Short mmCIF file of C-alpha atoms in Angstrom, two decimals:
data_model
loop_
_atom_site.label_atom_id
_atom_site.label_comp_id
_atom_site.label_asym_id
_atom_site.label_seq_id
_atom_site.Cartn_x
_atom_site.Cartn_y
_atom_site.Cartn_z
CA UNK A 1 -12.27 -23.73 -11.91
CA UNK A 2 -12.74 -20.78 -13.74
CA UNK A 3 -14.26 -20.45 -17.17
CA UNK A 4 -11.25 -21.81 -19.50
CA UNK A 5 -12.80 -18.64 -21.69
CA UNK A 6 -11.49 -16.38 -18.84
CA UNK A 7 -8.26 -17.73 -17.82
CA UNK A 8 -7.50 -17.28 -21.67
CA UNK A 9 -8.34 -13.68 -21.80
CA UNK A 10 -6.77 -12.91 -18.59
CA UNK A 11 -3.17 -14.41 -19.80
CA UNK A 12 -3.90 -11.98 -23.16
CA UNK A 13 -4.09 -9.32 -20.48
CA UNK A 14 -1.29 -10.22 -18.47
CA UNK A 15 1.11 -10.23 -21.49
CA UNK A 16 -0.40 -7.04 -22.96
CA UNK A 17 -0.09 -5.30 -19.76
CA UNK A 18 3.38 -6.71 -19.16
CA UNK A 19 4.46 -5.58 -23.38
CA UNK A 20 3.01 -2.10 -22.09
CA UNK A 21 4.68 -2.25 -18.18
CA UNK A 22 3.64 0.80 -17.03
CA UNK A 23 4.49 2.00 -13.33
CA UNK A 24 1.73 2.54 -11.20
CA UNK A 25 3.11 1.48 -7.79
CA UNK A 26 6.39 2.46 -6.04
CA UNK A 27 7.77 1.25 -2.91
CA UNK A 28 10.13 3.04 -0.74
CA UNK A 29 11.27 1.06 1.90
CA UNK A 30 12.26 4.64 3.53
CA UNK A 31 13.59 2.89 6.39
CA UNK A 32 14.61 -0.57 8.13
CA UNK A 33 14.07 0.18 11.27
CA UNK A 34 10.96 -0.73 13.47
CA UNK A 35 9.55 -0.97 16.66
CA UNK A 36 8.23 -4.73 16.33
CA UNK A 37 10.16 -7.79 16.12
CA UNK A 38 7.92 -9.75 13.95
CA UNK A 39 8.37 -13.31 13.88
CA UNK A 40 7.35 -13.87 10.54
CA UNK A 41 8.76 -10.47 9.21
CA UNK A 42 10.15 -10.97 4.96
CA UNK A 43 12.49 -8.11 5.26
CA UNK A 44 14.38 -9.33 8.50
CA UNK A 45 13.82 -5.58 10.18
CA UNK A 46 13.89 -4.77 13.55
CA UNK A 47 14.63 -1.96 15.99
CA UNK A 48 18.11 -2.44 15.88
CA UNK A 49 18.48 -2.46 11.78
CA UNK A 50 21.80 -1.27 10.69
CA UNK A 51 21.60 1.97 8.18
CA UNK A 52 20.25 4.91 8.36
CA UNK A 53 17.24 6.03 6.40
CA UNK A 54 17.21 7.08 3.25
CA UNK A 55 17.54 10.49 2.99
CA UNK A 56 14.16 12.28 1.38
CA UNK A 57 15.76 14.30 -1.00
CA UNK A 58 17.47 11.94 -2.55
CA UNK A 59 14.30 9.62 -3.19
CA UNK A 60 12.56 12.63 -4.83
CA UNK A 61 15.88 13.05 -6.82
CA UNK A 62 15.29 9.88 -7.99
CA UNK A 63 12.10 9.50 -8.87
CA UNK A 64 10.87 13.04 -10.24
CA UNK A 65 12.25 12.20 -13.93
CA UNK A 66 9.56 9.94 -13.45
CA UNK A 67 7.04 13.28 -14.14
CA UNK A 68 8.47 13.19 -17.49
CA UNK A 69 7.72 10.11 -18.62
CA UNK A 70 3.94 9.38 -17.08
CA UNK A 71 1.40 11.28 -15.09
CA UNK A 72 2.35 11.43 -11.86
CA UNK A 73 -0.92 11.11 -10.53
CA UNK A 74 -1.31 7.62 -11.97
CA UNK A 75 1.31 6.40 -9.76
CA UNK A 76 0.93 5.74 -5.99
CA UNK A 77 3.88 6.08 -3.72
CA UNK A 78 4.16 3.29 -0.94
CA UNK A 79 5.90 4.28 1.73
CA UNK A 80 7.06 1.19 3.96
CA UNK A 81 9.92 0.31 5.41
CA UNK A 82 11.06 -1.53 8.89
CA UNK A 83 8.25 0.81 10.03
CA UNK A 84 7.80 4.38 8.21
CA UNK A 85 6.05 6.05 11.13
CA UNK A 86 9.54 5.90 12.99
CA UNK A 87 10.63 8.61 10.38
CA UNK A 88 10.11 11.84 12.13
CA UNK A 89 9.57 13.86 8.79
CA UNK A 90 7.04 11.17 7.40
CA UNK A 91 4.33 14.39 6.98
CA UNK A 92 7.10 16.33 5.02
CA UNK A 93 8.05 13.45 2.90
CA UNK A 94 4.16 12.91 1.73
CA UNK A 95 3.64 16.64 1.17
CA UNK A 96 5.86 17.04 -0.95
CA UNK A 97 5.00 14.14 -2.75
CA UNK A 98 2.05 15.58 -2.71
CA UNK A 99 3.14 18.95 -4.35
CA UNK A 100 4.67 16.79 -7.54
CA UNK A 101 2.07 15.29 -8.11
CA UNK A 102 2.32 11.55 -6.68
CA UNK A 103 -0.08 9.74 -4.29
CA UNK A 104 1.34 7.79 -1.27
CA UNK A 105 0.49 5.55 1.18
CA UNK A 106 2.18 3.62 4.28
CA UNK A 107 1.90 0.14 5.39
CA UNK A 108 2.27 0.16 9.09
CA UNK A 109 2.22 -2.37 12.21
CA UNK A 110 -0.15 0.60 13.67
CA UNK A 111 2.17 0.85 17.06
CA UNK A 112 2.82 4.36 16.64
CA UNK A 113 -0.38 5.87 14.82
CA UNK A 114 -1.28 8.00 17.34
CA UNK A 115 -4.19 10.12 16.90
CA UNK A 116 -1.51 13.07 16.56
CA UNK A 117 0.21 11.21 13.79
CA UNK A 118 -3.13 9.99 12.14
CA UNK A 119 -4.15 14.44 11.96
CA UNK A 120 -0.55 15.06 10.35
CA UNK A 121 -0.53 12.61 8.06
CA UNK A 122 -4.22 13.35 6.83
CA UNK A 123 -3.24 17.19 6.67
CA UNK A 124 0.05 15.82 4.46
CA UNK A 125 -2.15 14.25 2.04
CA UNK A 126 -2.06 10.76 2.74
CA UNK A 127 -4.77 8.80 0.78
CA UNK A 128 -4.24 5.27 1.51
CA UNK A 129 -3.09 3.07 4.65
CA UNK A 130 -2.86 -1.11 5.24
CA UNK A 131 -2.68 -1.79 8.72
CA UNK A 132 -1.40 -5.53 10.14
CA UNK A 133 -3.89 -7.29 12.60
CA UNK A 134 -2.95 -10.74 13.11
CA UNK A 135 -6.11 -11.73 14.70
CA UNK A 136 -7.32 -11.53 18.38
CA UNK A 137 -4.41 -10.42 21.47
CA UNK A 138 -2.89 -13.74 21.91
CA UNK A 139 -2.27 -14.31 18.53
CA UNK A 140 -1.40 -10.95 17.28
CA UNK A 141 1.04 -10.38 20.13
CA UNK A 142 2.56 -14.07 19.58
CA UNK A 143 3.20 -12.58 16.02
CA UNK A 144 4.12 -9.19 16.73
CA UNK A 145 6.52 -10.61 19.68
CA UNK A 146 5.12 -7.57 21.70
CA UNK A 147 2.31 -7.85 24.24
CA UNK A 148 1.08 -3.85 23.90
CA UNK A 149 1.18 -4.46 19.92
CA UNK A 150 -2.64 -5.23 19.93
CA UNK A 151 -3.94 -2.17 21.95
CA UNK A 152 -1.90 0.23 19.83
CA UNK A 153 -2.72 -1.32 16.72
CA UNK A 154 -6.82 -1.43 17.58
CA UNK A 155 -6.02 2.46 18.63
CA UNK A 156 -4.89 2.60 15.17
CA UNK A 157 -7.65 0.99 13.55
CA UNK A 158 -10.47 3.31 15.24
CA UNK A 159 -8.73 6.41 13.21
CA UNK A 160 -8.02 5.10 10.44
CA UNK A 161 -11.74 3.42 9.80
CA UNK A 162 -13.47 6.54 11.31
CA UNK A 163 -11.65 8.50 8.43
CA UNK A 164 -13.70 9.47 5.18
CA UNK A 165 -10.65 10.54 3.43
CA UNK A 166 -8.50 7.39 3.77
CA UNK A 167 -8.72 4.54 1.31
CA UNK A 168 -7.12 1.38 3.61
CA UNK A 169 -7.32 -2.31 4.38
CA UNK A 170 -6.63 -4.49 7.50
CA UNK A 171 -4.50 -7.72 6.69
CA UNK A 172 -3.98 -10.47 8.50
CA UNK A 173 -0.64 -13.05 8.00
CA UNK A 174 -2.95 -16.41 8.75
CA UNK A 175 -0.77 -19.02 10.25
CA UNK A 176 -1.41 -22.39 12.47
CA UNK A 177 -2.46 -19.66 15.64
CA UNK A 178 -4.79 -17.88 13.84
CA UNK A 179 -6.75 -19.71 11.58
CA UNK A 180 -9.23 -21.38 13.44
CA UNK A 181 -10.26 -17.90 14.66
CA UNK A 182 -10.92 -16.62 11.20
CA UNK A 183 -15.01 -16.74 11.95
CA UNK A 184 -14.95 -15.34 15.39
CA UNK A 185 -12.37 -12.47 14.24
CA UNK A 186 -14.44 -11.19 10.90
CA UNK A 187 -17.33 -10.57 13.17
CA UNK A 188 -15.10 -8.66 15.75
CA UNK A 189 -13.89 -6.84 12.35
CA UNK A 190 -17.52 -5.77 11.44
CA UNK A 191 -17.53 -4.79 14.87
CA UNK A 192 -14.86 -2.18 14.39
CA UNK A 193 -16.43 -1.15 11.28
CA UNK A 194 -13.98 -2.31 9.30
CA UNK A 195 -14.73 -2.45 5.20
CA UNK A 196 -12.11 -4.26 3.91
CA UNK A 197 -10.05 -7.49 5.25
CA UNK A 198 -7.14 -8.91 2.97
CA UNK A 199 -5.90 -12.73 4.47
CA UNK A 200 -2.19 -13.48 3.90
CA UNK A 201 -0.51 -16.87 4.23
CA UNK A 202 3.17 -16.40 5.65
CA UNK A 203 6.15 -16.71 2.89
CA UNK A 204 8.91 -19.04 3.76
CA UNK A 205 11.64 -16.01 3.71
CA UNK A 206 13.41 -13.74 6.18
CA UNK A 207 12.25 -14.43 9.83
CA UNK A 208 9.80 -17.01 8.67
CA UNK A 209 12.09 -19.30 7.06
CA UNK A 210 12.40 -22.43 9.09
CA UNK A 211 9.69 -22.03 11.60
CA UNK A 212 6.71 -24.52 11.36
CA UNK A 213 4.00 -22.55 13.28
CA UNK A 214 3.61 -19.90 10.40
CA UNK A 215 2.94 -22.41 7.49
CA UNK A 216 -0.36 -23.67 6.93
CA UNK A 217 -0.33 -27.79 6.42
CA UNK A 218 -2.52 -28.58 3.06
CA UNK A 219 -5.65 -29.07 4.75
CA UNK A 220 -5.26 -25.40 6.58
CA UNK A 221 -4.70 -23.59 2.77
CA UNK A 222 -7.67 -25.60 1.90
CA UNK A 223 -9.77 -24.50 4.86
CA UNK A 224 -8.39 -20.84 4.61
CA UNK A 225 -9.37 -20.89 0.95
CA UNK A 226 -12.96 -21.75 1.91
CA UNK A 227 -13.11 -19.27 4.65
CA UNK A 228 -12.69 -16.76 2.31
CA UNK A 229 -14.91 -18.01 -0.35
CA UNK A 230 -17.58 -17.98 2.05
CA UNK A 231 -16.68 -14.79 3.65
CA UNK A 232 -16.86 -12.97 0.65
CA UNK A 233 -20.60 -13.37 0.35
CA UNK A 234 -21.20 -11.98 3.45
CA UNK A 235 -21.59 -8.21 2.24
CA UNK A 236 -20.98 -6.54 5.68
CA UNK A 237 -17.11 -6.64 4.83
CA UNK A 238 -14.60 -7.36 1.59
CA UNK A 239 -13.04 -10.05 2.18
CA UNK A 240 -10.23 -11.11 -0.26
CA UNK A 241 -7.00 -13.28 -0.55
CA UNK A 242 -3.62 -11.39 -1.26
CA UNK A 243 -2.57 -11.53 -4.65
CA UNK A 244 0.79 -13.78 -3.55
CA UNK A 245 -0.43 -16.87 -5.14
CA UNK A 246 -2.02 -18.94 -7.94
CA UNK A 247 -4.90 -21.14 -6.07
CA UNK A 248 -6.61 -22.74 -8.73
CA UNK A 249 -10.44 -23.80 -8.53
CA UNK A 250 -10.65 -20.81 -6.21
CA UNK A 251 -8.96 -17.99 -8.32
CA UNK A 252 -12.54 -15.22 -9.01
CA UNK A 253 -13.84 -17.23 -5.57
CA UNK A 254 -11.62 -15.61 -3.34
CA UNK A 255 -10.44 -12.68 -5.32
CA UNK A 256 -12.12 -10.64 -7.20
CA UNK A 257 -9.07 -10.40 -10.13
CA UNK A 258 -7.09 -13.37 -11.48
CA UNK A 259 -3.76 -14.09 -10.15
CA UNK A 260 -0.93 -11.86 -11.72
CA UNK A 261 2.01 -10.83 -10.04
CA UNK A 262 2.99 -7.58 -11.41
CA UNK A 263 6.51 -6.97 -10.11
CA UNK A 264 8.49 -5.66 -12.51
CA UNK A 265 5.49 -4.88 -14.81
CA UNK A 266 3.58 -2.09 -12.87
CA UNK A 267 4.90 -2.28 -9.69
CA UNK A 268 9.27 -0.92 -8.50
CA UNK A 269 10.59 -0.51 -5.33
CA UNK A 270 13.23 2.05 -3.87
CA UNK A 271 15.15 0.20 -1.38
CA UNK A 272 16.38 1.89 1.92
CA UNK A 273 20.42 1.23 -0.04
CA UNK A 274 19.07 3.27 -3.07
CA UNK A 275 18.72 -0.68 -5.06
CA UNK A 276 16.03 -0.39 -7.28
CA UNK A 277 13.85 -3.58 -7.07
CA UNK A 278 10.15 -4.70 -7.55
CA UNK A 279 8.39 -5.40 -4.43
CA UNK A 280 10.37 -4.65 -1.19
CA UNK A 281 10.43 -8.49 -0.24
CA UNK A 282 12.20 -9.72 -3.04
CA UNK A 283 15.51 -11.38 -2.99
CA UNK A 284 17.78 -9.08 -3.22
CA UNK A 285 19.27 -11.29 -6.20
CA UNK A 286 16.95 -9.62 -8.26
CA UNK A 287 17.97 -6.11 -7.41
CA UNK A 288 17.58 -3.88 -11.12
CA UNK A 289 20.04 -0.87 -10.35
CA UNK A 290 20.59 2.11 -7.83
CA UNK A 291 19.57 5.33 -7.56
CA UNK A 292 22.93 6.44 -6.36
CA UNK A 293 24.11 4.78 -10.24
CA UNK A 294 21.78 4.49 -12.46
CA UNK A 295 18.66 6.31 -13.73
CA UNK A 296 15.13 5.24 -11.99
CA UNK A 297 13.56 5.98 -15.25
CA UNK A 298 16.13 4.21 -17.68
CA UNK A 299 16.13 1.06 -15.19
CA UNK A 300 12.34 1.21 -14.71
CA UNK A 301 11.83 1.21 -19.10
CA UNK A 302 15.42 -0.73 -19.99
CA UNK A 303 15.91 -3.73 -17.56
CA UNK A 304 13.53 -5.63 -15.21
CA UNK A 305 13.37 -8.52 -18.33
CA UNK A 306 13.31 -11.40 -15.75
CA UNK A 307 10.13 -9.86 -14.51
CA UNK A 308 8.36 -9.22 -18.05
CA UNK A 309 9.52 -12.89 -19.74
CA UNK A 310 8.98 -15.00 -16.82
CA UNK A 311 9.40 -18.24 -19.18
CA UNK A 312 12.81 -19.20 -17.02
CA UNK A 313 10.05 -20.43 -13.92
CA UNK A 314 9.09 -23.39 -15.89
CA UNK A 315 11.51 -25.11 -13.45
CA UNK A 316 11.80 -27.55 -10.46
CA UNK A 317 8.24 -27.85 -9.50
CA UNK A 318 6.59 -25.14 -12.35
CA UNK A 319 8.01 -27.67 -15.20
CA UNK A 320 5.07 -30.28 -14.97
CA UNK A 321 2.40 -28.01 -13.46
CA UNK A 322 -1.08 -28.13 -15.72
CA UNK A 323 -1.88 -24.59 -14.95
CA UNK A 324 1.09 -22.83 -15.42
CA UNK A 325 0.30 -21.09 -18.44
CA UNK A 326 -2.44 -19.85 -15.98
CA UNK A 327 -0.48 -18.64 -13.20
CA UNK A 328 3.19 -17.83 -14.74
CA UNK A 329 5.10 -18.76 -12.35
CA UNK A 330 3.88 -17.80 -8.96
CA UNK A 331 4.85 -14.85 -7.22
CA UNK A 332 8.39 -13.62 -7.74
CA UNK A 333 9.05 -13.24 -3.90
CA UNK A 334 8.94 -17.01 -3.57
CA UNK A 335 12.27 -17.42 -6.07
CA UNK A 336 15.43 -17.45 -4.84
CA UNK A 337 18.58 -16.52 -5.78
CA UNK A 338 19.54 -20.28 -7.28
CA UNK A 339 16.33 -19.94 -9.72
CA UNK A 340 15.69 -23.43 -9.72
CA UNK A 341 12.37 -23.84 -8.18
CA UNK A 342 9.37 -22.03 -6.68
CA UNK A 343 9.87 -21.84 -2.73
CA UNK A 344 6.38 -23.16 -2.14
CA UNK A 345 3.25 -23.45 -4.34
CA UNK A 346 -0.76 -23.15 -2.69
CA UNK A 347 -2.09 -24.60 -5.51
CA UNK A 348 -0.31 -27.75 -5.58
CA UNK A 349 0.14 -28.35 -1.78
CA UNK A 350 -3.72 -28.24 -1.73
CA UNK A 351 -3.66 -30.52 -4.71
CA UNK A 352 -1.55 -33.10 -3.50
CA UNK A 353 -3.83 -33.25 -0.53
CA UNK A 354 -6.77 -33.74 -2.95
CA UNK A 355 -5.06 -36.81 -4.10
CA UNK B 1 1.73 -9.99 -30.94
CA UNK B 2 5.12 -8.76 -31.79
CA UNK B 3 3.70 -6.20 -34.01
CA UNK B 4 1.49 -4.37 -31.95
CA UNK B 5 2.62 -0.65 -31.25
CA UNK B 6 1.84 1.05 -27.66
CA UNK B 7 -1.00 2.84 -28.98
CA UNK B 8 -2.61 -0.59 -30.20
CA UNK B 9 -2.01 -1.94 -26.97
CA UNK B 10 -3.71 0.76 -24.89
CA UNK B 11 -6.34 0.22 -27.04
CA UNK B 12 -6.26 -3.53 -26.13
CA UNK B 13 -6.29 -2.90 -22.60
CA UNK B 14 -9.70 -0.76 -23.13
CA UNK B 15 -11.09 -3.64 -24.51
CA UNK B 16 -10.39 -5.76 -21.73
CA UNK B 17 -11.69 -3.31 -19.48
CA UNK B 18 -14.90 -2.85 -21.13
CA UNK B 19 -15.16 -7.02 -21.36
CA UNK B 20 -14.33 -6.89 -17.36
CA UNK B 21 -17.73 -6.70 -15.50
CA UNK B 22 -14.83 -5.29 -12.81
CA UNK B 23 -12.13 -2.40 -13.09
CA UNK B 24 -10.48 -4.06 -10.35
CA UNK B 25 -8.14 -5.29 -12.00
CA UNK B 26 -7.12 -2.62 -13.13
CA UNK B 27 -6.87 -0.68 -9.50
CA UNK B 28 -4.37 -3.19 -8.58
CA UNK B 29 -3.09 -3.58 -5.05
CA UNK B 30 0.69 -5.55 -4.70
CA UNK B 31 0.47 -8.46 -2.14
CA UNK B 32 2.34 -6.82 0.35
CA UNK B 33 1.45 -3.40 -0.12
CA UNK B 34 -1.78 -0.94 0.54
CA UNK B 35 -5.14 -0.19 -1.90
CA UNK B 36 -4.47 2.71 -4.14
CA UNK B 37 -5.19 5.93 -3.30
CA UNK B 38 -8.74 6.66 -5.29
CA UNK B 39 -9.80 9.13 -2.74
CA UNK B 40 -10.43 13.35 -3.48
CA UNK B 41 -9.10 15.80 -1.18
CA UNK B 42 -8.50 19.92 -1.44
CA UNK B 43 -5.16 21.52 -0.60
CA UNK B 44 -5.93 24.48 1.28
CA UNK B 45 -2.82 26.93 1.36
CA UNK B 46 -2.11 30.17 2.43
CA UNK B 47 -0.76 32.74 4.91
CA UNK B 48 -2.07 33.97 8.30
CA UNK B 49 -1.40 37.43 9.38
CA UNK B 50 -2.45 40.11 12.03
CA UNK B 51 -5.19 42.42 10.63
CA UNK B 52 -3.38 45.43 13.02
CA UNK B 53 0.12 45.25 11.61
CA UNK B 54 -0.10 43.04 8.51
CA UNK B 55 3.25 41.14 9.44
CA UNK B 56 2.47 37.36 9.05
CA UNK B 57 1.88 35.06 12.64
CA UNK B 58 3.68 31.84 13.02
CA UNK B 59 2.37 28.86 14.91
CA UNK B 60 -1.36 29.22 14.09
CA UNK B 61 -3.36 26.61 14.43
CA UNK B 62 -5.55 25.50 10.87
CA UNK B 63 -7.86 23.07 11.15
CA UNK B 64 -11.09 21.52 9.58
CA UNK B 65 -14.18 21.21 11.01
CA UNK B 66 -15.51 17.35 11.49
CA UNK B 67 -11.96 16.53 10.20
CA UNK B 68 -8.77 15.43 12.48
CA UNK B 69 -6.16 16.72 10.18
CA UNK B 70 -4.58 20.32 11.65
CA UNK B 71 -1.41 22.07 10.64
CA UNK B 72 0.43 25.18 12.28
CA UNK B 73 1.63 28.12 10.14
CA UNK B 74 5.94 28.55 9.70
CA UNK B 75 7.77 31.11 10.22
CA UNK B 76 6.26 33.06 7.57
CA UNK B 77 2.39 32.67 8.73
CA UNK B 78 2.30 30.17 5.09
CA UNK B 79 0.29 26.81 6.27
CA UNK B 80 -1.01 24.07 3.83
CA UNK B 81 -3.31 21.49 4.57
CA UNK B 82 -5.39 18.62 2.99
CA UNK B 83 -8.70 18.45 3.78
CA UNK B 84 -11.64 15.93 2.43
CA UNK B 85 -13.31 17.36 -0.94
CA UNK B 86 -16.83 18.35 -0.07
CA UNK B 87 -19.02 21.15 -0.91
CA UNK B 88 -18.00 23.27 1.72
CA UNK B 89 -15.73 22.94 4.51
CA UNK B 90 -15.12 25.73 7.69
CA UNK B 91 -11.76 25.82 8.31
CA UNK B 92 -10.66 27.31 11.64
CA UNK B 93 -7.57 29.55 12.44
CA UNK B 94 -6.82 29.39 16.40
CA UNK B 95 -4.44 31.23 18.53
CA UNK B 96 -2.70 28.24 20.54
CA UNK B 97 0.61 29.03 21.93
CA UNK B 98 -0.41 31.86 24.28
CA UNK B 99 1.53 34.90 24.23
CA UNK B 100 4.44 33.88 22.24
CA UNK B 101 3.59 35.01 18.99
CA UNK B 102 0.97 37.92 20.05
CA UNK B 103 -2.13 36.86 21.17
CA UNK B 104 -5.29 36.39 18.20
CA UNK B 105 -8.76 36.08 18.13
CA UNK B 106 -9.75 32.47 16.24
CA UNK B 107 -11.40 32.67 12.64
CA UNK B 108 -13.60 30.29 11.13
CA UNK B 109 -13.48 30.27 7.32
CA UNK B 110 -16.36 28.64 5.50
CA UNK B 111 -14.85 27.57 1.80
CA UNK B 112 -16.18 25.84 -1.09
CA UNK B 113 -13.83 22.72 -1.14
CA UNK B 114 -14.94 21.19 -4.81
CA UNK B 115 -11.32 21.61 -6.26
CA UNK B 116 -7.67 20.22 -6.45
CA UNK B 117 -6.71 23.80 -4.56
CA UNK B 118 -7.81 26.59 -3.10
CA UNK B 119 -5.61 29.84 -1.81
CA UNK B 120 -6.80 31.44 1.11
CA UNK B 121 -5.07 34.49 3.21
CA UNK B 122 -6.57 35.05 6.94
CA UNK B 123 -6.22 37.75 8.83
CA UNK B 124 -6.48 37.94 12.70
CA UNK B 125 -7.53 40.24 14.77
CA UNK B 126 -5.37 41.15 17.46
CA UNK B 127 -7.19 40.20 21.04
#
């Protein structure tokens, strides 16, 4: 457990950063289309996604006022989608982010970074990159439903670790498959000189919802939870648990930063439809606006108040918890629509199991 | 807490930085999304042309030494390209599509690549 000292000063944080909510992190899902069928994907994409992409120009139409009202350097453009490297003018896109001032980024399933695409994006400014590697072949391909998904995506990882510019991350969705690899595949990681690793558990929505393999039973969460603990004193990489969840006795042992889900605080999303959300896999119940309506910048300072006064979670299985003032209310991805109750909760599945 | 004004609470967050043995937490990453960008790179622009006739040369090669990135002049022999900031990079102008645009002798260009942009104009000689 965590100093009580600490957790005190970190929920002073969260509420002064959330009182100040500044944006610092934009998604644009610039696309739904992808090359993989994943079976655990949130955002239900696939190569046969209906809608086009969103045209460039009018993203930058939307988010330029933007310039006006904060430094544009400050804030860090995410580019993912479906899969962004399907977008043919990706290099033009960044570049001119570039040239207003924004950083960007791309999460990709690494299929298509070629080494041709890894020299245009790099001369297009990219900065940062997280790339998905679900383990070793079997299980990677089980995941990614594609049996050349592993090759291209270790392809991937040689550029993008043998790059001094880039700023990335490997993560890995850990699910029944997977996790009893965890040891074997950090040490093929180091092998591939990889600095950073960031372990996922799979979120009951989209694809995943309803299928049994991707959900970790009590005793897995605890296990994965320990992996990482240990892992992160072995120096040779940076190991850390995604920021999804409140985990108790091992929030500061498996991350270095408290729990805090900043949706709505520092972090919006673009959605391929022009909706203007938080983070892409949020039900679309949430949904703030749309660029094709409303004002980025007016949504972005005016509305989001279900994200900034999160005191409606205390519900369902939130309303009894000991450490919610601690966590405040889990990640907003795991609410649905109905509002009732938290989808699923780490911290007290590994608790019950305790008892 | 009501009262506080923006100013007061910037100055709040300072102090929680400065109690933080970590600014992690203030580099944030979202749980589905990549690390920030905290990286320094150089935008190298400018425009290509032939040293005989001054007119500018499309489809140029530019490239950095030690560094995978490349871009190809437009129409109007303009090119821009990021590169990794460093005390001095050679940046290399090649002719790579034969005869089609007139046929160049490469340039390497050694640059002092410590700030946000530099401007440089090549010329080529003709081969």
């Amino acid at each position: 457990m965590p100093g009580k000292l600490a957790l005190y000063l970190h929920r002073l944080f969260r509420a002064n950063e959330t009182r100040l909510h500044e944006l610092s992190y934009l998604f644009w899902e610039c696309t739904r289309r992808c090359n993989l069928s994943c079976l655990h994907c949130g955002s239900d994409c696939a190569a046969g996604s209906a809608g086009s992409d969103m045209p460039f120009d009018d993203f930058l139409h939307a988010i330029l006022p933007l310039k006006n009202a904060c430094d544009p350097s400050a804030i860090t453009v995410v580019i993912t989608g479906g899969e962004p490297l399907l977008r043919s003018d990706l290099p033009h896109c960044g570049k001119a982010l570039r040239e207003h001032g924004f950083r960007w980024s791309i999460v990709t399933n690494g299929y298509a970074y070629t080494p041709d695409a890894h020299a245009r994006l790099l001369a297009a400014g990219l900065g940062a990159v997280t790339l998905s590697l679900d383990g070793f072949e079997d299980a990677h391909s089980w995941l990614r439903a594609s049996r050349r998904s592993f090759g291209n995506a270790l392809k991937a990882l040689e550029l993008i670790t043998s790059s001094r510019r880039l700023c990335y991350d490997v993560v890995t969705c850990v699910n029944r498959k997977n996790i009893h690899d965890l040891p074997t595949f950090k040490e093929f990681l180091i092998s591939k000189n990889v600095a950073a690793w960031r372990l996922f558990t799979i979120a009951p929505i989209g694809r995943a919802k309803g299928n049994p393999d991707l959900q970790l039973t009590p005793q897995e969460l605890a296990q994965l939870m320990d992996f990482i603990a240990h892992a992160r004193t072995d120096k040779r990489i940076a190991a850390t648990f995604s920021c999804e969840a409140y985990v108790g006795k091992y929030e500061k042992k498996v991350r270095d930063a408290c729990f805090f889900c900043r949706a709505g605080v520092n972090i919006a999303s673009v959605l391929s439809d022009g909706s203007i959300s938080a983070c892409p896999n949020i039900n679309r119940h949430f949904v703030q606006g749309n660029i094709y309506r409303d004002a980025l910048l007016d949504v972005w300072s005016n509305r989001f108040g279900l994200m900034r006064n999160r005191s409606w979670t205390r519900t369902g299985v939130c309303l009894s918890c000991k450490e919610y003032k601690s966590c405040g209310g889990g990640a907003m991805h795991l609410w649905s629509e109905a509002q009732d109750s938290i989808m699923t909760c780490i911290h007290q599945k590994m608790m019950a199991e305790q008892r | 807490m009501k009262t506080f004004t923006r100013k007061s609470r910037k100055i709040l967050r300072n102090i929680f930085k400065g109690m933080s043995a970590t600014s992690l937490a203030f580099t944030f990453q979202a749980c589905y999304g990549t690390p920030q960008d905290l990286g320094e790179d150089v935008l190298i622009t400018g425009v290509v042309s032939s040293r005989q006739t001054d007119e500018p040369i499309p489809n140029i090669k530019v490239s950095v030494e030690n560094q995978p990135q490349y871009e190809f002049t437009d129409d109007n022999g303009r090119f821009s390209v990021y590169a990794l900031r460093d005390s001095a990079c050679k940046v290399r102008f090649e002719d790579v599509d034969s005869a089609q645009n007139g046929t160049f002798l490469p340039k390497d260009t050694i640059v002092e690549a410590l700030s946000e942009r530099i401007a440089l104009n090549v010329s080529l000689d003709a081969r």
